[in-house]
């Protein structure tokens, strides 16, 4: 039951607030502990109120589709913010682009563009997750990245809403620079008129390639490690003898070695420790230190 004294530390928003809320069901890995507070604002105004009045000492973490995320077994202190529902999932098609809310799924945005005969956003169909996370990490696949197509993103901050361009966000490989406590609310992507049949064919090609090469039906978290300059993470992992490597209930995918799997009984610790073991082996065999692409948040279980 929520402690009213604790609840008083949070701004009085209209959206849903839960104490000790399990987070594992939201994640693709299906692991992890609970949020001290799980907050789902009703709309953008609610989000701005939350950010404005949230005490500075209250930790804040943001999760979206949680497709590239490990939530540790000890849970997450402070507020876990999740944007969902009509307030953040709208998609608006314009003659030369798409405006999408942070909770809109990447693949659904690609489908809307295709239906409107807009080309250039097909790559989004190959990226699991939602638009907020895609902007925050400059998601990319199949030869394109968010930075290539973003016109602007609206970022909710404690001081109000900011509209930032791709240049303002200082995009780098799997990275954007957001303002302090900034949360992506929506974004606009430019596109060009294209042949609907060609757009559909490209999206079908991407889907086929994903299903052929990635464990898309498994409990996984997307690409685990960033590609180092001039190399492929999966090839380094493979060369280090890690294909199929198991730790507890977690395994390095035999289909694509840059994916970790929950075989059904894994803990978050199993998955993260397996990833660290892979990094150790790759460093020993190649001299290259792999960087995590999957985001990891929360407390390690004592």
Short mmCIF file of C-alpha atoms in Angstrom, two decimals:
data_model
loop_
_atom_site.label_atom_id
_atom_site.label_comp_id
_atom_site.label_asym_id
_atom_site.label_seq_id
_atom_site.Cartn_x
_atom_site.Cartn_y
_atom_site.Cartn_z
CA UNK A 1 0.00 0.00 0.00
CA UNK A 2 1.25 3.49 -0.84
CA UNK A 3 2.54 5.46 2.13
CA UNK A 4 0.75 8.87 1.96
CA UNK A 5 3.75 10.55 3.58
CA UNK A 6 6.01 9.25 0.81
CA UNK A 7 3.48 10.09 -1.89
CA UNK A 8 3.54 13.70 -0.72
CA UNK A 9 7.12 14.01 -2.00
CA UNK A 10 5.87 13.68 -5.58
CA UNK A 11 4.05 16.40 -7.54
CA UNK A 12 0.25 15.95 -7.71
CA UNK A 13 -0.02 14.86 -11.33
CA UNK A 14 -3.16 13.52 -13.03
CA UNK A 15 -1.46 10.43 -14.38
CA UNK A 16 -0.90 7.09 -12.70
CA UNK A 17 1.53 6.74 -9.78
CA UNK A 18 2.44 3.34 -8.31
CA UNK A 19 4.73 2.52 -5.43
CA UNK A 20 6.93 -0.61 -5.47
CA UNK A 21 5.82 -1.34 -9.05
CA UNK A 22 7.30 -4.42 -10.76
CA UNK A 23 9.26 -3.44 -13.88
CA UNK A 24 10.20 -6.83 -15.32
CA UNK A 25 6.92 -7.17 -17.28
CA UNK A 26 7.78 -4.03 -19.25
CA UNK A 27 11.21 -5.22 -20.38
CA UNK A 28 12.03 -7.46 -23.32
CA UNK A 29 14.32 -9.52 -21.08
CA UNK A 30 11.49 -9.94 -18.52
CA UNK A 31 13.90 -9.54 -15.60
CA UNK A 32 14.58 -6.98 -12.90
CA UNK A 33 13.24 -5.55 -9.68
CA UNK A 34 10.63 -2.94 -8.85
CA UNK A 35 10.51 0.83 -9.17
CA UNK A 36 10.30 2.77 -5.93
CA UNK A 37 7.82 4.91 -7.87
CA UNK A 38 6.49 4.18 -11.35
CA UNK A 39 4.97 7.34 -12.83
CA UNK A 40 2.96 7.52 -16.05
CA UNK A 41 1.94 11.11 -16.84
CA UNK A 42 -1.41 11.65 -18.51
CA UNK A 43 -0.06 14.00 -21.19
CA UNK A 44 2.68 16.51 -21.96
CA UNK A 45 1.36 19.09 -19.50
CA UNK A 46 1.40 16.44 -16.78
CA UNK A 47 4.96 15.51 -17.70
CA UNK A 48 6.09 19.13 -17.52
CA UNK A 49 4.47 19.55 -14.10
CA UNK A 50 6.23 16.42 -12.84
CA UNK A 51 9.64 17.56 -14.06
CA UNK A 52 9.17 21.11 -12.76
CA UNK A 53 8.15 20.11 -9.24
CA UNK A 54 10.05 16.86 -8.70
CA UNK A 55 12.54 17.38 -5.84
CA UNK A 56 16.12 17.73 -7.10
CA UNK A 57 17.28 14.95 -4.79
CA UNK A 58 14.73 12.46 -6.19
CA UNK A 59 16.45 10.16 -8.74
CA UNK A 60 14.76 10.00 -12.15
CA UNK A 61 15.03 7.27 -14.78
CA UNK A 62 13.11 7.01 -18.04
CA UNK A 63 12.04 3.78 -19.73
CA UNK A 64 10.22 3.42 -23.01
CA UNK A 65 9.58 0.13 -24.75
CA UNK A 66 12.50 -1.24 -22.66
CA UNK A 67 13.77 -3.20 -25.64
CA UNK A 68 17.43 -2.31 -25.03
CA UNK A 69 17.46 -2.24 -21.24
CA UNK A 70 18.52 -4.30 -18.25
CA UNK A 71 16.79 -3.41 -14.99
CA UNK A 72 18.86 -4.83 -12.17
CA UNK A 73 17.35 -7.23 -9.65
CA UNK A 74 17.46 -4.79 -6.73
CA UNK A 75 15.07 -2.41 -8.46
CA UNK A 76 15.31 1.30 -9.20
CA UNK A 77 15.34 4.04 -6.58
CA UNK A 78 13.34 7.21 -7.04
CA UNK A 79 11.00 7.80 -9.96
CA UNK A 80 10.85 5.61 -13.03
CA UNK A 81 9.06 7.54 -15.74
CA UNK A 82 7.20 5.69 -18.47
CA UNK A 83 5.46 7.52 -21.30
CA UNK A 84 2.56 5.56 -22.75
CA UNK A 85 -0.95 5.87 -24.10
CA UNK A 86 -2.69 8.44 -26.21
CA UNK A 87 -0.86 11.35 -24.69
CA UNK A 88 2.47 10.23 -26.12
CA UNK A 89 1.72 7.77 -28.91
CA UNK A 90 0.24 10.04 -31.59
CA UNK A 91 1.58 9.87 -35.14
CA UNK A 92 0.87 12.71 -37.57
CA UNK A 93 1.64 12.31 -41.27
CA UNK A 94 2.66 15.47 -43.13
CA UNK A 95 3.45 15.89 -46.85
CA UNK A 96 7.19 15.69 -46.26
CA UNK A 97 7.57 13.93 -42.94
CA UNK A 98 6.19 12.39 -39.78
CA UNK A 99 5.65 13.79 -36.29
CA UNK A 100 5.60 11.01 -33.69
CA UNK A 101 5.16 10.91 -29.94
CA UNK A 102 7.84 9.38 -27.75
CA UNK A 103 5.76 6.25 -27.07
CA UNK A 104 5.07 5.53 -30.74
CA UNK A 105 6.84 2.34 -31.78
CA UNK A 106 9.58 2.76 -34.37
CA UNK A 107 8.10 0.08 -36.62
CA UNK A 108 4.65 1.68 -36.48
CA UNK A 109 6.11 5.03 -37.53
CA UNK A 110 7.77 3.30 -40.48
CA UNK A 111 4.44 1.70 -41.42
CA UNK A 112 2.64 5.07 -41.35
CA UNK A 113 5.32 6.56 -43.58
CA UNK A 114 5.07 3.66 -46.01
CA UNK A 115 1.28 3.92 -46.17
CA UNK A 116 1.64 7.61 -47.07
CA UNK A 117 4.23 6.93 -49.78
CA UNK A 118 7.03 8.58 -47.78
CA UNK A 119 10.51 7.14 -48.23
CA UNK A 120 13.59 7.35 -46.03
CA UNK A 121 12.19 5.99 -42.78
CA UNK A 122 12.16 2.32 -43.72
CA UNK A 123 15.13 1.61 -41.44
CA UNK A 124 12.93 2.30 -38.40
CA UNK A 125 11.05 -0.92 -39.16
CA UNK A 126 14.20 -2.81 -38.17
CA UNK A 127 14.63 -1.12 -34.79
CA UNK A 128 12.75 -2.50 -31.78
CA UNK A 129 11.61 0.13 -29.35
CA UNK A 130 9.91 3.49 -29.33
CA UNK A 131 10.69 6.93 -30.73
CA UNK A 132 11.77 8.48 -27.43
CA UNK A 133 14.52 5.92 -26.98
CA UNK A 134 15.44 6.05 -30.66
CA UNK A 135 16.11 9.78 -30.37
CA UNK A 136 17.87 9.53 -27.00
CA UNK A 137 20.34 6.93 -28.30
CA UNK A 138 20.49 7.88 -32.00
CA UNK A 139 19.21 4.45 -32.91
CA UNK A 140 20.20 3.08 -36.28
CA UNK A 141 20.11 0.01 -38.50
CA UNK A 142 20.42 -1.01 -42.12
CA UNK A 143 22.51 1.95 -43.19
CA UNK A 144 20.69 4.83 -41.49
CA UNK A 145 20.45 6.51 -38.09
CA UNK A 146 18.01 8.88 -36.41
CA UNK A 147 20.45 11.76 -36.90
CA UNK A 148 20.05 11.38 -40.67
CA UNK A 149 16.30 12.05 -40.64
CA UNK A 150 15.52 14.09 -37.51
CA UNK A 151 14.29 17.67 -38.03
CA UNK A 152 13.62 18.39 -34.36
CA UNK A 153 12.76 16.80 -31.07
CA UNK A 154 10.68 18.36 -28.33
CA UNK A 155 12.36 17.76 -24.98
CA UNK A 156 10.44 18.24 -21.73
CA UNK A 157 12.68 19.74 -19.03
CA UNK A 158 12.17 21.16 -15.52
CA UNK A 159 12.26 24.62 -17.13
CA UNK A 160 9.71 23.87 -19.84
CA UNK A 161 9.60 22.43 -23.35
CA UNK A 162 12.56 22.83 -25.68
CA UNK A 163 12.54 22.17 -29.42
CA UNK A 164 16.02 21.01 -30.40
CA UNK A 165 17.43 20.21 -33.84
CA UNK A 166 19.71 17.32 -34.70
CA UNK A 167 22.67 19.71 -34.39
CA UNK A 168 21.51 20.82 -30.94
CA UNK A 169 21.43 17.19 -29.78
CA UNK A 170 25.08 16.59 -30.78
CA UNK A 171 24.36 13.12 -32.08
CA UNK A 172 27.14 10.54 -32.02
CA UNK A 173 27.19 6.77 -32.39
CA UNK A 174 24.26 5.52 -30.25
CA UNK A 175 24.22 8.75 -28.30
CA UNK A 176 22.46 12.10 -28.05
CA UNK A 177 23.16 14.89 -25.58
CA UNK A 178 19.92 15.76 -23.78
CA UNK A 179 19.44 18.60 -21.28
CA UNK A 180 19.60 17.70 -17.59
CA UNK A 181 16.48 15.70 -16.68
CA UNK A 182 15.33 16.12 -20.26
CA UNK A 183 12.72 13.69 -21.59
CA UNK A 184 11.92 13.26 -25.28
CA UNK A 185 8.22 14.01 -25.79
CA UNK A 186 7.90 13.89 -29.59
CA UNK A 187 9.97 14.30 -32.72
CA UNK A 188 9.69 15.17 -36.40
CA UNK A 189 11.41 13.18 -39.12
CA UNK A 190 11.76 14.36 -42.68
CA UNK A 191 11.01 12.05 -45.58
CA UNK A 192 10.63 12.25 -49.34
CA UNK A 193 7.97 11.16 -51.75
CA UNK A 194 8.61 7.64 -52.93
CA UNK A 195 7.16 4.72 -54.80
CA UNK A 196 4.92 2.79 -52.35
CA UNK A 197 5.86 -0.56 -53.89
CA UNK A 198 9.58 0.16 -53.51
CA UNK A 199 9.10 1.33 -49.91
CA UNK A 200 7.13 -1.80 -49.05
CA UNK A 201 9.76 -3.99 -50.71
CA UNK A 202 12.56 -2.38 -48.68
CA UNK A 203 10.65 -2.88 -45.43
CA UNK A 204 9.98 -6.51 -46.31
CA UNK A 205 13.68 -6.94 -47.03
CA UNK A 206 14.56 -5.52 -43.60
CA UNK A 207 12.05 -7.78 -41.84
CA UNK A 208 13.36 -10.84 -43.65
CA UNK A 209 16.96 -9.95 -42.80
CA UNK A 210 16.12 -9.46 -39.12
CA UNK A 211 14.28 -12.75 -38.82
CA UNK A 212 17.05 -14.61 -40.63
CA UNK A 213 19.93 -13.22 -38.56
CA UNK A 214 18.56 -12.18 -35.15
CA UNK A 215 16.77 -14.04 -32.33
CA UNK A 216 13.66 -11.87 -32.75
CA UNK A 217 11.32 -14.30 -30.99
CA UNK A 218 13.50 -14.75 -27.90
CA UNK A 219 13.63 -12.85 -24.62
CA UNK A 220 16.49 -10.60 -25.58
CA UNK A 221 17.50 -6.96 -25.38
CA UNK A 222 18.65 -6.05 -28.85
CA UNK A 223 22.29 -5.37 -29.71
CA UNK A 224 24.35 -5.80 -26.57
CA UNK A 225 27.57 -4.02 -27.48
CA UNK A 226 28.45 -1.08 -29.69
CA UNK A 227 30.50 -1.78 -32.78
CA UNK A 228 34.06 -0.58 -32.14
CA UNK A 229 35.64 1.60 -34.86
CA UNK A 230 36.48 -0.57 -37.85
CA UNK A 231 35.09 -3.77 -36.32
CA UNK A 232 31.87 -5.65 -35.68
CA UNK A 233 30.99 -6.56 -32.10
CA UNK A 234 29.42 -9.87 -33.09
CA UNK A 235 32.61 -10.96 -34.91
CA UNK A 236 34.79 -10.13 -31.92
CA UNK A 237 32.46 -12.04 -29.60
CA UNK A 238 32.47 -15.01 -31.94
CA UNK A 239 36.26 -14.97 -32.30
CA UNK A 240 36.54 -14.99 -28.49
CA UNK A 241 34.67 -18.30 -28.40
CA UNK A 242 31.54 -16.92 -26.77
CA UNK A 243 28.87 -18.19 -29.15
CA UNK A 244 26.37 -20.13 -27.03
CA UNK A 245 28.15 -19.27 -23.77
CA UNK A 246 25.85 -19.75 -20.75
CA UNK A 247 25.80 -18.17 -17.31
CA UNK A 248 22.91 -19.14 -15.05
CA UNK A 249 19.76 -18.72 -17.13
CA UNK A 250 21.39 -16.42 -19.68
CA UNK A 251 23.08 -17.31 -22.96
CA UNK A 252 24.95 -15.65 -25.78
CA UNK A 253 22.76 -16.24 -28.82
CA UNK A 254 24.02 -18.89 -31.19
CA UNK A 255 22.17 -17.15 -34.02
CA UNK A 256 23.71 -13.70 -33.51
CA UNK A 257 26.50 -13.35 -30.96
CA UNK A 258 25.80 -9.69 -30.17
CA UNK A 259 22.52 -10.72 -28.54
CA UNK A 260 22.09 -12.08 -25.02
CA UNK A 261 19.12 -14.29 -24.20
CA UNK A 262 17.02 -15.04 -21.17
CA UNK A 263 16.50 -18.79 -21.53
CA UNK A 264 13.55 -18.55 -19.16
CA UNK A 265 15.07 -18.54 -15.68
CA UNK A 266 17.69 -15.79 -15.94
CA UNK A 267 18.09 -13.00 -13.43
CA UNK A 268 19.28 -9.57 -14.44
CA UNK A 269 22.56 -10.46 -12.71
CA UNK A 270 22.94 -13.53 -14.92
CA UNK A 271 22.54 -11.41 -18.05
CA UNK A 272 24.80 -8.58 -16.96
CA UNK A 273 27.51 -10.92 -15.63
CA UNK A 274 27.41 -12.89 -18.88
CA UNK A 275 27.92 -9.64 -20.77
CA UNK A 276 30.88 -8.75 -18.57
CA UNK A 277 32.40 -12.18 -19.12
CA UNK A 278 32.07 -11.68 -22.87
CA UNK A 279 33.80 -8.29 -22.58
CA UNK A 280 36.65 -9.89 -20.59
CA UNK A 281 37.15 -12.64 -23.18
CA UNK A 282 37.02 -10.21 -26.11
CA UNK A 283 39.61 -7.97 -24.47
CA UNK A 284 41.87 -10.97 -23.87
CA UNK A 285 41.66 -12.20 -27.47
CA UNK A 286 41.54 -8.93 -29.40
CA UNK A 287 42.77 -6.15 -27.13
CA UNK A 288 39.46 -4.34 -27.72
CA UNK A 289 37.19 -3.24 -24.89
CA UNK A 290 33.58 -3.56 -25.96
CA UNK A 291 31.21 -0.84 -24.78
CA UNK A 292 27.71 -1.73 -23.65
CA UNK A 293 24.95 -0.57 -25.98
CA UNK A 294 22.23 -1.96 -23.72
CA UNK A 295 21.42 0.52 -20.96
CA UNK A 296 21.59 -0.84 -17.40
CA UNK A 297 19.80 0.85 -14.50
CA UNK A 298 18.97 0.08 -10.90
CA UNK A 299 20.55 -1.59 -7.91
CA UNK A 300 22.40 -4.89 -7.79
CA UNK A 301 20.69 -7.35 -5.47
CA UNK A 302 22.80 -7.78 -2.29
#
